[in-house]
Short mmCIF file of C-alpha atoms and ligand atoms in Angstrom, two decimals:
data_model
loop_
_atom_site.label_atom_id
_atom_site.label_comp_id
_atom_site.label_asym_id
_atom_site.label_seq_id
_atom_site.Cartn_x
_atom_site.Cartn_y
_atom_site.Cartn_z
CA UNK A 1 -39.86 -32.24 -17.22
CA UNK A 2 -36.25 -32.68 -17.47
CA UNK A 3 -36.69 -31.06 -20.78
CA UNK A 4 -38.13 -27.78 -19.93
CA UNK A 5 -35.78 -27.70 -17.03
CA UNK A 6 -32.88 -27.83 -19.07
CA UNK A 7 -34.46 -25.26 -21.41
CA UNK A 8 -35.03 -22.83 -18.49
CA UNK A 9 -31.60 -23.60 -16.98
CA UNK A 10 -30.26 -22.71 -20.77
CA UNK A 11 -32.06 -19.59 -21.05
CA UNK A 12 -31.09 -18.09 -17.62
CA UNK A 13 -27.22 -19.43 -18.43
CA UNK A 14 -27.62 -17.81 -22.00
CA UNK A 15 -28.95 -14.78 -20.46
CA UNK A 16 -26.32 -13.95 -17.98
CA UNK A 17 -23.64 -15.01 -20.51
CA UNK A 18 -25.02 -12.39 -22.63
CA UNK A 19 -25.03 -9.94 -20.07
CA UNK A 20 -21.76 -10.63 -18.74
CA UNK A 21 -20.05 -10.42 -21.98
CA UNK A 22 -22.17 -7.29 -22.71
CA UNK A 23 -20.80 -5.25 -19.42
CA UNK A 24 -17.35 -6.79 -20.01
CA UNK A 25 -17.72 -5.06 -23.70
CA UNK A 26 -18.83 -1.80 -22.23
CA UNK A 27 -16.01 -1.96 -19.61
CA UNK A 28 -13.30 -2.48 -22.09
CA UNK A 29 -14.88 0.29 -24.24
CA UNK A 30 -14.93 2.66 -21.08
CA UNK A 31 -11.59 1.74 -20.10
CA UNK A 32 -9.98 3.05 -23.30
CA UNK A 33 -11.45 6.69 -22.04
CA UNK A 34 -10.87 6.13 -18.34
CA UNK A 35 -7.10 7.86 -18.41
CA UNK A 36 -7.97 10.72 -20.51
CA UNK A 37 -11.28 11.31 -18.61
CA UNK A 38 -9.03 11.23 -15.13
CA UNK A 39 -11.25 8.19 -13.88
CA UNK A 40 -8.53 6.11 -12.46
CA UNK A 41 -7.37 6.46 -8.80
CA UNK A 42 -4.67 5.40 -6.64
CA UNK A 43 -5.19 3.97 -3.21
CA UNK A 44 -2.22 3.68 -1.17
CA UNK A 45 -1.89 1.13 1.68
CA UNK A 46 0.72 1.32 4.65
CA UNK A 47 3.85 -0.96 5.19
CA UNK A 48 4.71 -0.96 8.65
CA UNK A 49 8.12 -2.09 10.53
CA UNK A 50 6.81 -4.76 12.89
CA UNK A 51 8.91 -4.45 15.61
CA UNK A 52 9.15 -0.53 15.92
CA UNK A 53 5.87 0.47 14.08
CA UNK A 54 7.30 2.86 11.80
CA UNK A 55 5.46 3.43 8.48
CA UNK A 56 8.11 2.49 5.80
CA UNK A 57 6.29 2.20 2.66
CA UNK A 58 3.04 2.34 0.68
CA UNK A 59 1.50 -0.42 -1.71
CA UNK A 60 -0.09 1.58 -4.84
CA UNK A 61 -3.48 -0.08 -5.49
CA UNK A 62 -5.38 0.74 -8.62
CA UNK A 63 -9.12 1.62 -8.34
CA UNK A 64 -11.67 2.82 -11.43
CA UNK A 65 -13.86 5.50 -10.54
CA UNK A 66 -16.60 4.81 -12.98
CA UNK A 67 -19.09 7.68 -13.65
CA UNK A 68 -22.22 5.02 -13.91
CA UNK A 69 -20.84 1.93 -11.92
CA UNK A 70 -18.81 3.68 -9.25
CA UNK A 71 -15.78 2.37 -7.72
CA UNK A 72 -14.49 -0.77 -9.34
CA UNK A 73 -11.60 -2.96 -7.82
CA UNK A 74 -8.81 -3.99 -9.81
CA UNK A 75 -9.71 -7.63 -9.85
CA UNK A 76 -12.59 -6.42 -12.01
CA UNK A 77 -11.07 -4.33 -14.53
CA UNK A 78 -7.30 -5.50 -14.63
CA UNK A 79 -7.91 -8.73 -16.24
CA UNK A 80 -9.72 -7.14 -18.86
CA UNK A 81 -6.90 -4.40 -19.67
CA UNK A 82 -4.52 -7.28 -19.72
CA UNK A 83 -6.06 -8.67 -22.72
CA UNK A 84 -4.80 -5.93 -24.81
CA UNK A 85 -1.98 -3.24 -24.59
CA UNK A 86 -4.18 -1.21 -22.62
CA UNK A 87 -2.66 -2.58 -19.54
CA UNK A 88 0.56 -1.31 -20.30
CA UNK A 89 -0.89 2.44 -20.81
CA UNK A 90 -2.52 1.91 -17.44
CA UNK A 91 0.23 0.68 -15.47
CA UNK A 92 2.71 3.49 -16.79
CA UNK A 93 0.16 5.87 -15.85
CA UNK A 94 0.28 4.29 -12.09
CA UNK A 95 4.12 4.37 -12.01
CA UNK A 96 3.87 7.65 -12.87
CA UNK A 97 1.73 8.75 -10.59
CA UNK A 98 2.90 6.62 -7.50
CA UNK A 99 5.99 8.17 -8.14
CA UNK A 100 5.01 11.86 -8.05
CA UNK A 101 2.90 11.08 -4.83
CA UNK A 102 5.71 9.55 -2.92
CA UNK A 103 8.01 12.76 -3.95
CA UNK A 104 5.27 15.19 -2.99
CA UNK A 105 4.72 13.29 0.00
CA UNK A 106 8.37 13.11 0.91
CA UNK A 107 8.55 17.22 0.47
CA UNK A 108 5.54 17.82 2.15
CA UNK A 109 5.58 15.55 5.19
CA UNK A 110 9.38 15.05 5.69
CA UNK A 111 10.33 12.34 7.83
CA UNK A 112 6.98 11.08 8.28
CA UNK A 113 6.23 10.24 4.85
CA UNK A 114 6.77 6.75 3.40
CA UNK A 115 10.41 6.06 2.39
CA UNK A 116 9.15 3.60 -0.60
CA UNK A 117 6.34 3.41 -2.96
CA UNK A 118 5.44 -0.20 -4.02
CA UNK A 119 3.84 -0.87 -7.70
CA UNK A 120 2.41 -3.62 -8.93
CA UNK A 121 3.42 -4.98 -12.24
CA UNK A 122 1.37 -7.30 -15.05
CA UNK A 123 2.78 -10.00 -16.84
CA UNK A 124 2.63 -8.02 -19.88
CA UNK A 125 4.58 -4.96 -18.68
CA UNK A 126 7.42 -7.42 -17.11
CA UNK A 127 7.93 -9.07 -20.63
CA UNK A 128 8.25 -5.63 -22.24
CA UNK A 129 12.02 -5.59 -23.32
CA UNK A 130 11.73 -1.46 -22.83
CA UNK A 131 10.98 -1.89 -19.08
CA UNK A 132 14.00 -0.90 -17.24
CA UNK A 133 14.43 2.11 -19.63
CA UNK A 134 10.64 3.05 -18.90
CA UNK A 135 11.37 3.00 -15.35
CA UNK A 136 14.68 4.58 -15.24
CA UNK A 137 12.81 7.67 -17.37
CA UNK A 138 10.07 8.11 -14.96
CA UNK A 139 12.49 7.83 -11.98
CA UNK A 140 14.63 10.64 -13.46
CA UNK A 141 11.47 12.71 -14.38
CA UNK A 142 10.40 12.50 -10.61
CA UNK A 143 14.15 12.74 -9.51
CA UNK A 144 13.49 10.04 -7.50
CA UNK A 145 15.92 7.61 -6.14
CA UNK A 146 15.86 3.96 -7.71
CA UNK A 147 15.95 2.80 -4.29
CA UNK A 148 12.52 4.10 -3.07
CA UNK A 149 10.67 2.08 -5.94
CA UNK A 150 9.42 -1.40 -5.40
CA UNK A 151 8.18 -3.30 -8.33
CA UNK A 152 6.17 -6.31 -7.19
CA UNK A 153 5.57 -9.49 -9.49
CA UNK A 154 4.25 -12.65 -8.72
CA UNK A 155 6.06 -16.27 -8.97
CA UNK A 156 3.91 -17.26 -11.72
CA UNK A 157 4.75 -14.55 -13.81
CA UNK A 158 8.64 -15.24 -13.54
CA UNK A 159 8.14 -18.87 -13.92
CA UNK A 160 6.22 -18.54 -17.29
CA UNK A 161 8.70 -15.99 -18.85
CA UNK A 162 11.94 -16.87 -17.37
CA UNK A 163 14.37 -15.30 -19.86
CA UNK A 164 13.07 -11.95 -20.62
CA UNK A 165 11.76 -11.33 -17.24
CA UNK A 166 14.42 -12.21 -15.62
CA UNK A 167 16.65 -10.12 -17.60
CA UNK A 168 14.63 -7.15 -16.94
CA UNK A 169 14.51 -7.69 -13.58
CA UNK A 170 18.37 -8.04 -13.02
CA UNK A 171 18.61 -4.91 -15.18
CA UNK A 172 16.34 -3.21 -12.76
CA UNK A 173 17.78 -4.46 -9.52
CA UNK A 174 20.96 -3.27 -10.73
CA UNK A 175 19.84 0.05 -10.99
CA UNK A 176 18.92 0.37 -7.58
CA UNK A 177 15.21 -0.62 -7.91
CA UNK A 178 13.98 -3.17 -5.41
CA UNK A 179 11.66 -6.16 -6.83
CA UNK A 180 9.18 -7.94 -4.34
CA UNK A 181 7.91 -11.22 -5.00
CA UNK A 182 4.01 -10.77 -4.23
CA UNK A 183 1.38 -13.36 -2.96
CA UNK A 184 4.49 -15.64 -2.04
CA UNK A 185 3.36 -18.98 -1.56
CA UNK A 186 0.36 -18.95 -3.91
CA UNK A 187 2.43 -19.91 -6.78
CA UNK A 188 4.34 -23.19 -8.03
CA UNK A 189 7.80 -22.13 -8.04
CA UNK A 190 10.07 -24.64 -6.27
CA UNK A 191 12.08 -23.29 -3.50
CA UNK A 192 15.28 -24.40 -4.85
CA UNK A 193 14.43 -21.47 -7.61
CA UNK A 194 14.08 -18.84 -5.08
CA UNK A 195 17.70 -17.92 -4.89
CA UNK A 196 17.90 -17.49 -8.90
CA UNK A 197 15.34 -15.24 -8.90
CA UNK A 198 16.59 -11.92 -8.93
CA UNK A 199 14.43 -10.40 -5.82
CA UNK A 200 14.87 -8.45 -2.46
CA UNK A 201 11.52 -8.62 -0.81
CA UNK A 202 9.27 -11.69 -0.23
CA UNK A 203 5.65 -10.48 0.36
CA UNK A 204 4.04 -13.69 1.95
CA UNK A 205 0.50 -14.16 0.82
CA UNK A 206 -2.10 -13.32 3.43
CA UNK A 207 -3.60 -17.00 3.07
CA UNK A 208 -0.43 -17.94 5.21
CA UNK A 209 -1.33 -15.08 7.68
CA UNK A 210 -4.70 -15.85 8.14
CA UNK A 211 -4.44 -19.71 8.55
CA UNK A 212 -1.07 -19.90 10.72
CA UNK A 213 -3.08 -19.46 13.97
CA UNK A 214 -5.80 -22.11 13.26
CA UNK A 215 -3.59 -24.91 11.03
CA UNK A 216 -0.48 -26.09 12.34
CA UNK A 217 0.60 -26.91 8.75
CA UNK A 218 0.49 -23.45 7.97
CA UNK A 219 2.23 -22.00 10.81
CA UNK A 220 5.07 -24.46 10.06
CA UNK A 221 5.15 -23.21 6.64
CA UNK A 222 5.19 -19.58 7.85
CA UNK A 223 8.24 -19.92 10.07
CA UNK A 224 10.01 -22.08 7.27
CA UNK A 225 9.58 -19.17 4.94
CA UNK A 226 10.90 -16.51 7.17
CA UNK A 227 13.89 -18.75 8.30
CA UNK A 228 14.45 -19.46 4.36
CA UNK A 229 14.15 -15.65 3.65
CA UNK A 230 16.43 -14.61 6.21
CA UNK A 231 19.07 -17.11 5.22
CA UNK A 232 18.95 -15.59 1.70
CA UNK A 233 18.99 -12.17 2.80
CA UNK A 234 15.32 -11.22 1.93
CA UNK A 235 13.15 -9.06 3.54
CA UNK A 236 9.83 -10.28 4.62
CA UNK A 237 6.48 -8.33 4.20
CA UNK A 238 3.31 -10.57 5.77
CA UNK A 239 0.12 -9.24 3.76
CA UNK A 240 -3.29 -9.20 4.92
CA UNK A 241 -2.62 -8.44 9.01
CA UNK A 242 -6.07 -8.07 10.33
CA UNK A 243 -5.92 -9.20 14.08
CA UNK A 244 -3.58 -8.52 16.82
CA UNK A 245 -3.36 -12.37 17.21
CA UNK A 246 -1.87 -12.34 13.75
CA UNK A 247 0.61 -9.49 14.47
CA UNK A 248 1.63 -11.28 17.67
CA UNK A 249 2.22 -14.31 15.93
CA UNK A 250 4.33 -12.50 13.14
CA UNK A 251 6.25 -10.66 15.85
CA UNK A 252 7.06 -13.87 17.73
CA UNK A 253 8.50 -14.96 14.38
CA UNK A 254 10.92 -12.00 13.55
CA UNK A 255 8.86 -11.20 10.60
CA UNK A 256 10.50 -7.80 9.67
CA UNK A 257 7.50 -5.74 7.97
CA UNK A 258 3.74 -6.35 7.47
CA UNK A 259 0.72 -4.66 5.73
CA UNK A 260 -2.84 -5.15 6.22
CA UNK A 261 -6.49 -3.79 7.61
CA UNK A 262 -5.28 -3.90 11.39
CA UNK A 263 -2.95 -0.55 10.37
CA UNK A 264 -4.84 0.90 7.86
CA UNK A 265 -7.00 -0.17 4.42
CA UNK A 266 -5.74 1.38 0.95
CA UNK A 267 -6.39 4.95 1.37
CA UNK A 268 -6.74 7.72 -0.97
CA UNK A 269 -4.10 10.49 -0.77
CA UNK A 270 -5.85 12.91 1.32
CA UNK A 271 -6.80 10.23 3.56
CA UNK A 272 -3.48 8.68 3.62
CA UNK A 273 -2.00 12.24 4.56
CA UNK A 274 -4.32 12.77 7.38
CA UNK A 275 -3.32 9.59 8.84
CA UNK A 276 0.41 10.33 8.45
CA UNK A 277 -0.17 13.98 9.97
CA UNK A 278 -1.87 12.34 13.27
CA UNK A 279 0.76 9.98 13.72
CA UNK A 280 3.57 12.61 13.18
CA UNK A 281 1.74 15.05 15.44
CA UNK A 282 0.97 12.26 18.01
CA UNK A 283 4.13 10.03 17.81
CA UNK A 284 2.58 7.90 20.80
CA UNK A 285 -0.37 7.12 18.63
CA UNK A 286 1.53 5.69 15.61
CA UNK A 287 1.50 1.95 14.23
CA UNK A 288 3.24 0.49 16.91
CA UNK A 289 0.26 1.31 19.52
CA UNK A 290 -1.58 -0.79 17.05
CA UNK A 291 1.22 -3.26 17.93
CA UNK A 292 1.22 -3.20 21.67
CA UNK A 293 -1.50 -1.70 23.00
CA UNK A 294 -5.25 -3.07 22.71
P1 C2E B 301 -1.98 -7.45 -4.36
O1 C2E B 301 -0.72 -6.78 -4.86
O2 C2E B 301 -1.59 -8.85 -3.64
O3 C2E B 301 -2.34 -6.31 -3.16
C1 C2E B 301 -3.25 -6.38 -1.83
C2 C2E B 301 -4.52 -6.85 -1.96
O4 C2E B 301 -4.87 -7.13 -0.48
C3 C2E B 301 -5.13 -5.42 -2.30
O5 C2E B 301 -6.41 -5.99 -2.80
C4 C2E B 301 -5.60 -4.88 -0.77
O6 C2E B 301 -6.56 -3.93 -0.50
C5 C2E B 301 -5.76 -6.26 -0.03
N1 C2E B 301 -5.54 -6.18 1.18
C6 C2E B 301 -4.52 -5.70 2.09
N2 C2E B 301 -4.86 -6.02 3.29
C7 C2E B 301 -5.97 -6.68 3.73
C8 C2E B 301 -6.22 -7.37 4.38
O7 C2E B 301 -5.76 -7.19 5.80
N3 C2E B 301 -7.26 -8.13 4.48
C9 C2E B 301 -7.70 -8.55 3.07
N4 C2E B 301 -8.79 -9.36 3.20
N5 C2E B 301 -7.18 -7.79 2.21
C10 C2E B 301 -6.13 -7.00 2.27
P2 C2E B 301 -6.79 -4.66 -4.12
O8 C2E B 301 -6.40 -3.30 -3.71
O9 C2E B 301 -8.45 -5.41 -4.24
O10 C2E B 301 -5.70 -5.26 -5.17
C11 C2E B 301 -6.18 -6.60 -5.73
C12 C2E B 301 -4.90 -6.96 -6.92
O11 C2E B 301 -5.02 -6.35 -7.79
C13 C2E B 301 -3.87 -6.94 -6.10
O12 C2E B 301 -3.12 -7.47 -4.96
C14 C2E B 301 -2.99 -6.36 -7.26
O13 C2E B 301 -2.51 -7.92 -7.66
C15 C2E B 301 -3.76 -6.01 -8.56
N6 C2E B 301 -3.49 -4.60 -8.75
C16 C2E B 301 -3.61 -3.68 -7.97
N7 C2E B 301 -3.36 -2.35 -8.51
C17 C2E B 301 -2.57 -2.89 -9.55
C18 C2E B 301 -1.89 -2.25 -10.55
O14 C2E B 301 -1.74 -0.86 -10.43
N8 C2E B 301 -1.16 -3.01 -11.67
C19 C2E B 301 -1.20 -4.34 -11.53
N9 C2E B 301 -0.91 -5.00 -12.54
N10 C2E B 301 -2.34 -5.13 -10.70
C20 C2E B 301 -2.86 -4.44 -9.76
MG1 MG B 302 0.91 -6.05 -4.69
MG1 MG B 303 -0.04 -9.28 -2.65
MG1 MG B 304 -2.46 -10.58 -3.11
#
């Protein structure tokens, strides 16, 4: 009996493994054509000043509109792209389009437009020696001030490739580009290393935000991170703010900036513009309203 169960198990396992492998291979194959076929999309999520409710920036978050499978989240295909150099091509596309989008918004929406665009980098991109040169060429192409670009890296990426990565980040910062440490608190960096990392912004992972109200330790850690960031002269963006309670807690701790479903989900450009237009025509209805009203 155990034998047949084992056999059945094996067959199921074998089947799903093969299916998964096939799907993965298919995705990889399709991904090569995704750029040329114009299937990649960027959603933009607002980043908000927590004390004024002002829109300050937007994070560019990649999606893949697959003709057969529909909208695919980045977690599903970025790891596949990262296994080959395809990720370099995809991220160059994201950087180029995100910069173009920001400049277009600033031109058409004026003061109401976000001031900065945040773009995520992969490990492969970070260790490309020519990264600073590529970024500066893209900025020039769009006549965009380096200060308007934030590049997001994670702690683990910096830890793994400390030499090349840090050299690039230093060069980028020197040129005026801002560096964000994404998902802060989920990696393994020691806090004492933080002052050596060439960064401007700490993006505190949403695990801290989500748990701070219920788990004492998280609240204490969150507070400690905010004090630390303040002492190091770093700005803080709290990720994943979903409730007014979370927002109130962060405001109480003087956290500078936030991002999360409470303000807006990642939006495609047309929806993003609609939101900005509404807020600029009805100033009383800006993100501060979310913050204080109920
Ligand atoms: P991330 O950079 O930490 O981006 C934030 C993620 O949290 C996004 O997921 C966003 O939709 C989600 N999020 C924002 N607010 C909330 C909230 O209130 N609640 C919850 N539960 N989630 C929230 P998304 O768009 O699925 O992206 C996932 C990850 O994929 C990103 O995490 C980033 O690491 C990666 N990614 C996205 N675009 C790119 C890209 O162009 N290049 C690279 N290398 N990675 C990217
Ligand atoms: Mg990010
Ligand atoms: Mg993040
Ligand atoms: Mg994250």
